mmCIF file of C-alpha atoms and ligand atoms in Angstrom:
data_model
loop_
_atom_site.group_PDB
_atom_site.id
_atom_site.type_symbol
_atom_site.label_atom_id
_atom_site.label_comp_id
_atom_site.label_asym_id
_atom_site.label_seq_id
_atom_site.Cartn_x
_atom_site.Cartn_y
_atom_site.Cartn_z
ATOM 1 C CA UNK A 1 0.000 0.000 0.000
ATOM 2 C CA UNK A 2 1.440 3.387 -0.963
ATOM 3 C CA UNK A 3 1.319 5.975 1.790
ATOM 4 C CA UNK A 4 -0.184 9.447 1.506
ATOM 5 C CA UNK A 5 2.484 10.935 3.771
ATOM 6 C CA UNK A 6 6.035 11.155 2.448
ATOM 7 C CA UNK A 7 7.931 12.520 5.467
ATOM 8 C CA UNK A 8 11.491 13.812 5.224
ATOM 9 C CA UNK A 9 13.579 15.255 8.086
ATOM 10 C CA UNK A 10 15.306 18.523 7.210
ATOM 11 C CA UNK A 11 18.976 19.350 7.829
ATOM 12 C CA UNK A 12 20.083 15.970 9.187
ATOM 13 C CA UNK A 13 20.284 15.004 12.845
ATOM 14 C CA UNK A 14 22.649 17.819 13.830
ATOM 15 C CA UNK A 15 20.993 20.656 11.887
ATOM 16 C CA UNK A 16 17.951 22.775 12.669
ATOM 17 C CA UNK A 17 14.891 20.605 13.266
ATOM 18 C CA UNK A 18 12.046 20.326 10.799
ATOM 19 C CA UNK A 19 9.919 17.692 9.122
ATOM 20 C CA UNK A 20 8.656 18.106 5.573
ATOM 21 C CA UNK A 21 5.587 15.951 4.887
ATOM 22 C CA UNK A 22 4.715 15.741 1.247
ATOM 23 C CA UNK A 23 1.200 14.538 0.462
ATOM 24 C CA UNK A 24 1.447 12.038 -2.366
ATOM 25 C CA UNK A 25 -0.947 12.599 -5.287
ATOM 26 C CA UNK A 26 -1.536 16.178 -4.064
ATOM 27 C CA UNK A 27 0.469 19.224 -5.004
ATOM 28 C CA UNK A 28 0.711 19.953 -1.341
ATOM 29 C CA UNK A 29 2.892 19.523 1.756
ATOM 30 C CA UNK A 30 2.902 20.150 5.495
ATOM 31 C CA UNK A 31 5.854 21.491 7.444
ATOM 32 C CA UNK A 32 6.523 20.753 11.108
ATOM 33 C CA UNK A 33 8.876 23.351 12.554
ATOM 34 C CA UNK A 34 10.642 26.140 10.710
ATOM 35 C CA UNK A 35 14.349 25.567 11.250
ATOM 36 C CA UNK A 36 16.798 26.658 8.537
ATOM 37 C CA UNK A 37 15.127 26.106 5.150
ATOM 38 C CA UNK A 38 17.803 27.497 2.841
ATOM 39 C CA UNK A 39 18.888 24.025 1.680
ATOM 40 C CA UNK A 40 15.343 23.007 0.674
ATOM 41 C CA UNK A 41 14.225 23.071 -2.969
ATOM 42 C CA UNK A 42 11.937 26.098 -3.520
ATOM 43 C CA UNK A 43 9.502 23.832 -5.404
ATOM 44 C CA UNK A 44 9.025 21.849 -2.187
ATOM 45 C CA UNK A 45 8.557 24.942 -0.046
ATOM 46 C CA UNK A 46 5.964 26.266 -2.475
ATOM 47 C CA UNK A 47 3.845 23.180 -1.843
ATOM 48 C CA UNK A 48 3.508 23.963 1.871
ATOM 49 C CA UNK A 49 -0.042 24.941 2.846
ATOM 50 C CA UNK A 50 0.100 24.335 6.602
ATOM 51 C CA UNK A 51 2.956 24.880 9.051
ATOM 52 C CA UNK A 52 3.046 23.597 12.610
ATOM 53 C CA UNK A 53 5.620 25.274 14.842
ATOM 54 C CA UNK A 54 6.516 23.584 18.133
ATOM 55 C CA UNK A 55 7.958 26.759 19.685
ATOM 56 C CA UNK A 56 9.903 29.796 18.563
ATOM 57 C CA UNK A 57 13.420 29.115 19.807
ATOM 58 C CA UNK A 58 15.554 30.343 16.942
ATOM 59 C CA UNK A 59 16.508 26.886 15.626
ATOM 60 C CA UNK A 60 12.809 26.070 15.166
ATOM 61 C CA UNK A 61 11.681 29.367 13.643
ATOM 62 C CA UNK A 62 14.469 31.036 11.685
ATOM 63 C CA UNK A 63 13.167 29.463 8.468
ATOM 64 C CA UNK A 64 10.121 31.731 8.472
ATOM 65 C CA UNK A 65 12.073 34.458 6.654
ATOM 66 C CA UNK A 66 13.211 32.139 3.889
ATOM 67 C CA UNK A 67 9.731 30.761 3.371
ATOM 68 C CA UNK A 68 8.360 34.308 3.253
ATOM 69 C CA UNK A 69 10.949 35.225 0.620
ATOM 70 C CA UNK A 70 10.105 32.218 -1.554
ATOM 71 C CA UNK A 71 6.313 32.588 -1.265
ATOM 72 C CA UNK A 72 6.107 36.381 -1.538
ATOM 73 C CA UNK A 73 4.689 36.823 -5.028
ATOM 74 C CA UNK A 74 2.391 33.785 -4.817
ATOM 75 C CA UNK A 75 -1.351 33.751 -4.583
ATOM 76 C CA UNK A 76 -2.063 31.704 -1.492
ATOM 77 C CA UNK A 77 -2.949 31.643 2.169
ATOM 78 C CA UNK A 78 -0.436 29.813 4.356
ATOM 79 C CA UNK A 79 -1.774 28.613 7.681
ATOM 80 C CA UNK A 80 0.675 28.600 10.569
ATOM 81 C CA UNK A 81 -0.076 27.014 13.950
ATOM 82 C CA UNK A 82 2.042 27.639 17.023
ATOM 83 C CA UNK A 83 2.140 28.062 20.809
ATOM 84 C CA UNK A 84 1.235 31.159 22.873
ATOM 85 C CA UNK A 85 3.086 34.207 21.546
ATOM 86 C CA UNK A 86 3.241 33.020 17.922
ATOM 87 C CA UNK A 87 1.089 35.887 16.585
ATOM 88 C CA UNK A 88 3.446 38.474 18.109
ATOM 89 C CA UNK A 89 6.448 36.460 16.846
ATOM 90 C CA UNK A 90 5.160 36.477 13.261
ATOM 91 C CA UNK A 91 4.172 40.120 13.521
ATOM 92 C CA UNK A 92 7.657 40.959 14.810
ATOM 93 C CA UNK A 93 9.304 39.198 11.874
ATOM 94 C CA UNK A 94 7.044 40.911 9.325
ATOM 95 C CA UNK A 95 7.678 44.284 10.988
ATOM 96 C CA UNK A 96 11.387 43.798 10.329
ATOM 97 C CA UNK A 97 11.016 44.629 6.616
ATOM 98 C CA UNK A 98 9.673 47.529 4.561
ATOM 99 C CA UNK A 99 6.476 46.761 2.684
ATOM 100 C CA UNK A 100 5.747 49.332 0.033
ATOM 101 C CA UNK A 101 5.229 48.231 -3.579
ATOM 102 C CA UNK A 102 3.340 45.085 -2.542
ATOM 103 C CA UNK A 103 -0.178 46.310 -3.319
ATOM 104 C CA UNK A 104 -1.818 43.637 -5.413
ATOM 105 C CA UNK A 105 0.196 40.811 -3.854
ATOM 106 C CA UNK A 106 -2.209 38.182 -2.595
ATOM 107 C CA UNK A 107 -0.069 36.092 -0.269
ATOM 108 C CA UNK A 108 -1.404 35.989 3.296
ATOM 109 C CA UNK A 109 -0.444 34.242 6.519
ATOM 110 C CA UNK A 110 -3.184 32.998 8.788
ATOM 111 C CA UNK A 111 -1.648 32.457 12.206
ATOM 112 C CA UNK A 112 -3.346 30.229 14.784
ATOM 113 C CA UNK A 113 -2.079 30.815 18.322
ATOM 114 C CA UNK A 114 -2.854 27.767 20.396
ATOM 115 C CA UNK A 115 -3.111 28.013 24.174
ATOM 116 C CA UNK A 116 -4.363 25.164 26.362
ATOM 117 C CA UNK A 117 -7.930 26.504 26.277
ATOM 118 C CA UNK A 118 -8.371 28.420 23.047
ATOM 119 C CA UNK A 119 -7.080 29.340 19.615
ATOM 120 C CA UNK A 120 -6.688 32.986 18.571
ATOM 121 C CA UNK A 121 -6.373 33.661 14.844
ATOM 122 C CA UNK A 122 -4.754 36.630 13.108
ATOM 123 C CA UNK A 123 -4.346 37.278 9.415
ATOM 124 C CA UNK A 124 -1.429 39.101 7.781
ATOM 125 C CA UNK A 125 -2.222 39.993 4.147
ATOM 126 C CA UNK A 126 0.749 40.994 2.039
ATOM 127 C CA UNK A 127 -1.293 43.407 -0.094
ATOM 128 C CA UNK A 128 -2.066 45.405 3.077
ATOM 129 C CA UNK A 129 1.615 45.544 4.080
ATOM 130 C CA UNK A 130 1.172 42.528 6.340
ATOM 131 C CA UNK A 131 -0.721 44.592 8.865
ATOM 132 C CA UNK A 132 -2.267 42.347 11.471
ATOM 133 C CA UNK A 133 -5.997 41.671 11.418
ATOM 134 C CA UNK A 134 -7.314 39.859 14.486
ATOM 135 C CA UNK A 135 -10.058 37.463 13.538
ATOM 136 C CA UNK A 136 -12.693 36.863 16.155
ATOM 137 C CA UNK A 137 -14.094 35.102 18.012
ATOM 138 C CA UNK A 138 -11.605 32.841 19.782
ATOM 139 C CA UNK A 139 -12.102 29.154 19.071
ATOM 140 C CA UNK A 140 -12.015 26.642 21.954
ATOM 141 C CA UNK A 141 -9.037 24.269 21.677
ATOM 142 C CA UNK A 142 -10.069 20.623 21.953
ATOM 143 C CA UNK A 143 -6.760 19.056 20.917
ATOM 144 C CA UNK A 144 -7.443 19.287 17.170
ATOM 145 C CA UNK A 145 -5.608 21.901 15.094
ATOM 146 C CA UNK A 146 -6.579 21.002 11.556
ATOM 147 C CA UNK A 147 -9.386 18.762 10.348
ATOM 148 C CA UNK A 148 -8.821 18.339 6.617
ATOM 149 C CA UNK A 149 -10.631 15.794 4.398
ATOM 150 C CA UNK A 150 -7.234 14.093 3.926
ATOM 151 C CA UNK A 151 -5.802 14.256 7.451
ATOM 152 C CA UNK A 152 -6.255 15.327 11.050
ATOM 153 C CA UNK A 153 -3.622 17.194 13.084
ATOM 154 C CA UNK A 154 -3.700 17.057 16.873
ATOM 155 C CA UNK A 155 -1.420 18.818 19.336
ATOM 156 C CA UNK A 156 -0.537 18.829 23.029
ATOM 157 C CA UNK A 157 1.357 21.416 25.072
ATOM 158 C CA UNK A 158 4.586 20.107 26.565
ATOM 159 C CA UNK A 159 6.815 21.681 29.203
ATOM 160 C CA UNK A 160 10.095 23.016 27.751
ATOM 161 C CA UNK A 161 10.267 25.757 30.379
ATOM 162 C CA UNK A 162 7.936 27.430 27.890
ATOM 163 C CA UNK A 163 4.891 25.771 26.284
ATOM 164 C CA UNK A 164 6.042 23.699 23.324
ATOM 165 C CA UNK A 165 3.665 21.897 20.964
ATOM 166 C CA UNK A 166 3.995 18.274 19.908
ATOM 167 C CA UNK A 167 1.969 17.069 16.932
ATOM 168 C CA UNK A 168 0.270 13.959 15.575
ATOM 169 C CA UNK A 169 -0.740 13.891 11.910
ATOM 170 C CA UNK A 170 -3.179 11.125 11.009
ATOM 171 C CA UNK A 171 -4.335 10.268 7.531
ATOM 172 C CA UNK A 172 -8.108 9.914 7.068
ATOM 173 C CA UNK A 173 -9.346 6.316 6.833
ATOM 174 C CA UNK A 174 -8.535 4.791 3.479
ATOM 175 C CA UNK A 175 -11.511 3.749 1.384
ATOM 176 C CA UNK A 176 -10.378 1.075 -1.048
ATOM 177 C CA UNK A 177 -12.538 -0.117 -3.946
ATOM 178 C CA UNK A 178 -12.441 -3.785 -4.904
ATOM 179 C CA UNK A 179 -12.055 -3.844 -8.726
ATOM 180 C CA UNK A 180 -13.244 -7.454 -8.948
ATOM 181 C CA UNK A 181 -16.543 -6.649 -7.235
ATOM 182 C CA UNK A 182 -16.921 -3.561 -9.385
ATOM 183 C CA UNK A 183 -16.671 -5.760 -12.479
ATOM 184 C CA UNK A 184 -19.077 -8.358 -11.108
ATOM 185 C CA UNK A 185 -21.699 -5.668 -10.547
ATOM 186 C CA UNK A 186 -21.213 -4.427 -14.123
ATOM 187 C CA UNK A 187 -19.879 -1.056 -12.903
ATOM 188 C CA UNK A 188 -16.942 0.871 -14.267
ATOM 189 C CA UNK A 189 -14.479 3.113 -12.451
ATOM 190 C CA UNK A 190 -14.753 6.863 -12.970
ATOM 191 C CA UNK A 191 -15.252 10.201 -11.245
ATOM 192 C CA UNK A 192 -18.392 8.889 -9.535
ATOM 193 C CA UNK A 193 -16.115 6.915 -7.178
ATOM 194 C CA UNK A 194 -14.651 10.136 -5.763
ATOM 195 C CA UNK A 195 -18.159 11.368 -4.947
ATOM 196 C CA UNK A 196 -19.022 7.934 -3.522
ATOM 197 C CA UNK A 197 -15.973 8.089 -1.209
ATOM 198 C CA UNK A 198 -16.855 11.622 -0.229
ATOM 199 C CA UNK A 199 -20.349 10.481 0.837
ATOM 200 C CA UNK A 200 -18.869 7.664 2.947
ATOM 201 C CA UNK A 201 -16.420 10.062 4.629
ATOM 202 C CA UNK A 202 -19.247 12.500 5.331
ATOM 203 C CA UNK A 203 -21.212 9.678 7.036
ATOM 204 C CA UNK A 204 -24.151 9.872 4.595
ATOM 205 C CA UNK A 205 -27.067 7.480 5.416
ATOM 206 C CA UNK A 206 -27.103 4.017 3.800
ATOM 207 C CA UNK A 207 -30.181 4.807 1.701
ATOM 208 C CA UNK A 208 -28.472 7.755 -0.068
ATOM 209 C CA UNK A 209 -28.676 7.264 -3.838
ATOM 210 C CA UNK A 210 -25.359 6.852 -5.646
ATOM 211 C CA UNK A 211 -25.233 7.321 -9.427
ATOM 212 C CA UNK A 212 -22.739 4.695 -10.546
ATOM 213 C CA UNK A 213 -21.268 4.431 -14.038
ATOM 214 C CA UNK A 214 -21.880 1.090 -15.784
ATOM 215 C CA UNK A 215 -19.596 -1.004 -17.945
ATOM 216 C CA UNK A 216 -20.392 -0.857 -21.672
ATOM 217 C CA UNK A 217 -21.363 -4.575 -21.746
ATOM 218 C CA UNK A 218 -24.543 -3.894 -19.755
ATOM 219 C CA UNK A 219 -26.022 -1.387 -22.226
ATOM 220 C CA UNK A 220 -26.950 1.126 -19.502
ATOM 221 C CA UNK A 221 -24.669 4.089 -18.796
ATOM 222 C CA UNK A 222 -25.636 4.884 -15.207
ATOM 223 C CA UNK A 223 -27.380 3.024 -12.439
ATOM 224 C CA UNK A 224 -28.752 4.348 -9.170
ATOM 225 C CA UNK A 225 -27.777 2.252 -6.163
ATOM 226 C CA UNK A 226 -28.163 2.733 -2.399
ATOM 227 C CA UNK A 227 -24.925 3.782 -0.715
ATOM 228 C CA UNK A 228 -25.157 1.091 1.993
ATOM 229 C CA UNK A 229 -25.489 -1.804 -0.511
ATOM 230 C CA UNK A 230 -22.638 -0.590 -2.629
ATOM 231 C CA UNK A 231 -20.429 0.057 0.381
ATOM 232 C CA UNK A 232 -20.954 -3.463 1.683
ATOM 233 C CA UNK A 233 -19.970 -5.010 -1.658
ATOM 234 C CA UNK A 234 -17.105 -2.972 -3.065
ATOM 235 C CA UNK A 235 -15.445 -1.141 -0.155
ATOM 236 C CA UNK A 236 -12.811 -2.033 2.405
ATOM 237 C CA UNK A 237 -11.853 0.618 4.922
ATOM 238 C CA UNK A 238 -8.349 0.593 6.399
ATOM 239 C CA UNK A 239 -6.680 2.777 8.995
ATOM 240 C CA UNK A 240 -4.625 5.663 7.631
ATOM 241 C CA UNK A 241 -0.977 6.319 8.417
ATOM 242 C CA UNK A 242 -0.057 8.211 11.605
ATOM 243 C CA UNK A 243 3.041 10.335 12.256
ATOM 244 C CA UNK A 244 3.967 11.923 15.584
ATOM 245 C CA UNK A 245 6.503 14.710 16.073
ATOM 246 C CA UNK A 246 7.931 15.446 19.518
ATOM 247 C CA UNK A 247 10.802 17.813 20.162
ATOM 248 C CA UNK A 248 12.168 19.959 22.976
ATOM 249 C CA UNK A 249 10.507 18.584 26.079
ATOM 250 C CA UNK A 250 11.394 17.751 29.646
ATOM 251 C CA UNK A 251 11.105 14.074 30.635
ATOM 252 C CA UNK A 252 8.447 14.675 33.297
ATOM 253 C CA UNK A 253 5.484 12.486 34.240
ATOM 254 C CA UNK A 254 3.072 15.003 32.765
ATOM 255 C CA UNK A 255 4.936 15.276 29.449
ATOM 256 C CA UNK A 256 5.276 11.488 29.256
ATOM 257 C CA UNK A 257 1.557 10.980 29.781
ATOM 258 C CA UNK A 258 0.688 13.544 27.088
ATOM 259 C CA UNK A 259 3.180 12.087 24.587
ATOM 260 C CA UNK A 260 1.946 8.552 25.237
ATOM 261 C CA UNK A 261 -1.619 9.528 24.339
ATOM 262 C CA UNK A 262 -0.681 11.744 21.386
ATOM 263 C CA UNK A 263 1.737 9.294 19.732
ATOM 264 C CA UNK A 264 -0.149 6.087 20.541
ATOM 265 C CA UNK A 265 0.449 3.436 17.888
ATOM 266 C CA UNK A 266 1.922 5.908 15.423
ATOM 267 C CA UNK A 267 3.583 4.373 12.359
ATOM 268 C CA UNK A 268 6.545 6.695 12.888
ATOM 269 C CA UNK A 269 7.460 8.761 15.935
ATOM 270 C CA UNK A 270 9.940 11.543 15.147
ATOM 271 C CA UNK A 271 11.463 12.352 18.525
ATOM 272 C CA UNK A 272 14.318 14.544 19.647
ATOM 273 C CA UNK A 273 17.229 12.720 21.265
ATOM 274 C CA UNK A 274 19.394 15.694 22.094
ATOM 275 C CA UNK A 275 21.606 14.145 24.775
ATOM 276 C CA UNK A 276 23.019 10.814 25.855
ATOM 277 C CA UNK A 277 21.804 9.393 29.139
ATOM 278 C CA UNK A 278 25.244 10.079 30.654
ATOM 279 C CA UNK A 279 24.423 13.816 30.232
ATOM 280 C CA UNK A 280 20.942 13.473 31.672
ATOM 281 C CA UNK A 281 21.533 16.295 34.186
ATOM 282 C CA UNK A 282 22.237 18.661 31.322
ATOM 283 C CA UNK A 283 19.156 17.375 29.455
ATOM 284 C CA UNK A 284 16.898 18.048 32.443
ATOM 285 C CA UNK A 285 18.407 21.495 32.966
ATOM 286 C CA UNK A 286 17.829 22.385 29.295
ATOM 287 C CA UNK A 287 14.392 20.696 29.250
ATOM 288 C CA UNK A 288 15.419 18.246 26.541
ATOM 289 C CA UNK A 289 15.193 14.465 26.137
ATOM 290 C CA UNK A 290 17.974 11.927 26.134
ATOM 291 C CA UNK A 291 18.140 9.185 23.502
ATOM 292 C CA UNK A 292 17.149 6.633 26.130
ATOM 293 C CA UNK A 293 14.125 8.714 27.100
ATOM 294 C CA UNK A 294 13.119 8.987 23.425
ATOM 295 C CA UNK A 295 13.317 5.184 23.205
ATOM 296 C CA UNK A 296 11.236 4.730 26.356
ATOM 297 C CA UNK A 297 8.591 7.132 25.055
ATOM 298 C CA UNK A 298 8.428 5.215 21.757
ATOM 299 C CA UNK A 299 7.986 1.968 23.670
ATOM 300 C CA UNK A 300 5.316 3.390 25.984
ATOM 301 C CA UNK A 301 3.380 4.784 23.013
ATOM 302 C CA UNK A 302 3.689 1.429 21.175
ATOM 303 C CA UNK A 303 4.842 3.105 17.947
ATOM 304 C CA UNK A 304 6.038 1.003 15.024
ATOM 305 C CA UNK A 305 9.195 2.938 14.220
ATOM 306 C CA UNK A 306 11.275 5.621 15.926
ATOM 307 C CA UNK A 307 13.231 8.325 14.118
ATOM 308 C CA UNK A 308 15.575 10.310 16.361
ATOM 309 C CA UNK A 309 16.929 13.786 15.551
ATOM 310 C CA UNK A 310 18.044 17.150 17.027
ATOM 311 C CA UNK A 311 21.346 15.748 18.351
ATOM 312 C CA UNK A 312 23.574 18.074 20.372
ATOM 313 C CA UNK A 313 26.758 19.062 18.475
ATOM 314 C CA UNK A 314 28.761 17.605 21.373
ATOM 315 C CA UNK A 315 28.118 14.156 19.834
ATOM 316 C CA UNK A 316 29.422 14.994 16.337
ATOM 317 C CA UNK A 317 32.069 12.311 16.748
ATOM 318 C CA UNK A 318 29.757 9.616 18.090
ATOM 319 C CA UNK A 319 26.196 9.883 16.697
ATOM 320 C CA UNK A 320 25.944 6.074 16.695
ATOM 321 C CA UNK A 321 25.863 6.107 20.487
ATOM 322 C CA UNK A 322 22.587 8.051 20.388
ATOM 323 C CA UNK A 323 20.987 5.573 17.961
ATOM 324 C CA UNK A 324 22.193 2.625 20.028
ATOM 325 C CA UNK A 325 20.879 4.064 23.256
ATOM 326 C CA UNK A 326 17.466 4.878 21.743
ATOM 327 C CA UNK A 327 17.163 1.438 20.113
ATOM 328 C CA UNK A 328 18.060 -0.362 23.326
ATOM 329 C CA UNK A 329 15.352 1.485 25.284
ATOM 330 C CA UNK A 330 12.763 1.169 22.509
ATOM 331 C CA UNK A 331 13.351 -2.454 21.555
ATOM 332 C CA UNK A 332 12.204 -1.674 18.001
ATOM 333 C CA UNK A 333 13.536 -0.168 14.774
ATOM 334 C CA UNK A 334 15.292 3.195 15.059
ATOM 335 C CA UNK A 335 16.367 5.331 12.144
HETATM 336 ZN ZN1 ZN B 1 13.804 24.738 22.338
HETATM 337 ZN ZN1 ZN B 2 15.469 22.881 19.746
#
């Protein structure tokens, strides 16, 4: 089965953190964190529609300027989700430049500032010199950031001495059509299947009429069939892929509990492993995880695969030690 999500870590394990998630079959991508983006192909960056920022320490946010530069003349709205303070952070960055001669530019940023109780949204339209427009009212935060027909993004607030967001991106259930059953019913594939899948996703009642295209052998061109009947015969529903992204967090009971729930049974957990266990004191002081702690979290959350990143430069000579330590604690595959 080919996956919708094509995730790729940016800048290697020692560089600024970031995860680029290309959506296969779509001209679209998601970006988790905004570390240095200068090495990324502009064509990739131009596919980004939604950005999820864990926190605005410079190594997680400096890429905003580069993305802004690349996207400037484009006609699009880029949604950006981040922790408390993110609206002022984006405003501060945009205030750092002079914006005359941009009338007619249609790029806009829509910034969602996520606190534990609510989401505040502000819009920054380029054509109006990126002046901030606060959108009201505030939206209650229930754990879900983005509910797209293709995927769902959830977040929790972790303690990094400041609130830091961790994310889970889950693909919508996959609706697979059995071609053999389609043939047996005398139906042919076509655009009607997209509408059929849309009705299933929307939870339409079983008696809803579906206009199905027929194979040429039957003589008829279309046939009306009840959704429920058709679903029972030609559809199998499978769970979508799940990615979790956790970086910059203290190994506390509260953080562990939140990560366990967020990342539960993820196909891949991307988790920081900044320090070795021998430097655990330093990790705690800096509110970061050790490789062993990353492995334990992956085990507790029962994920299928662990990808570790955000290594401290002090381990330039021995990155293998971090992988080994994480794998030993996890007891599963580590990349
Ligand atoms: Zn940080
Ligand atoms: Zn960091």
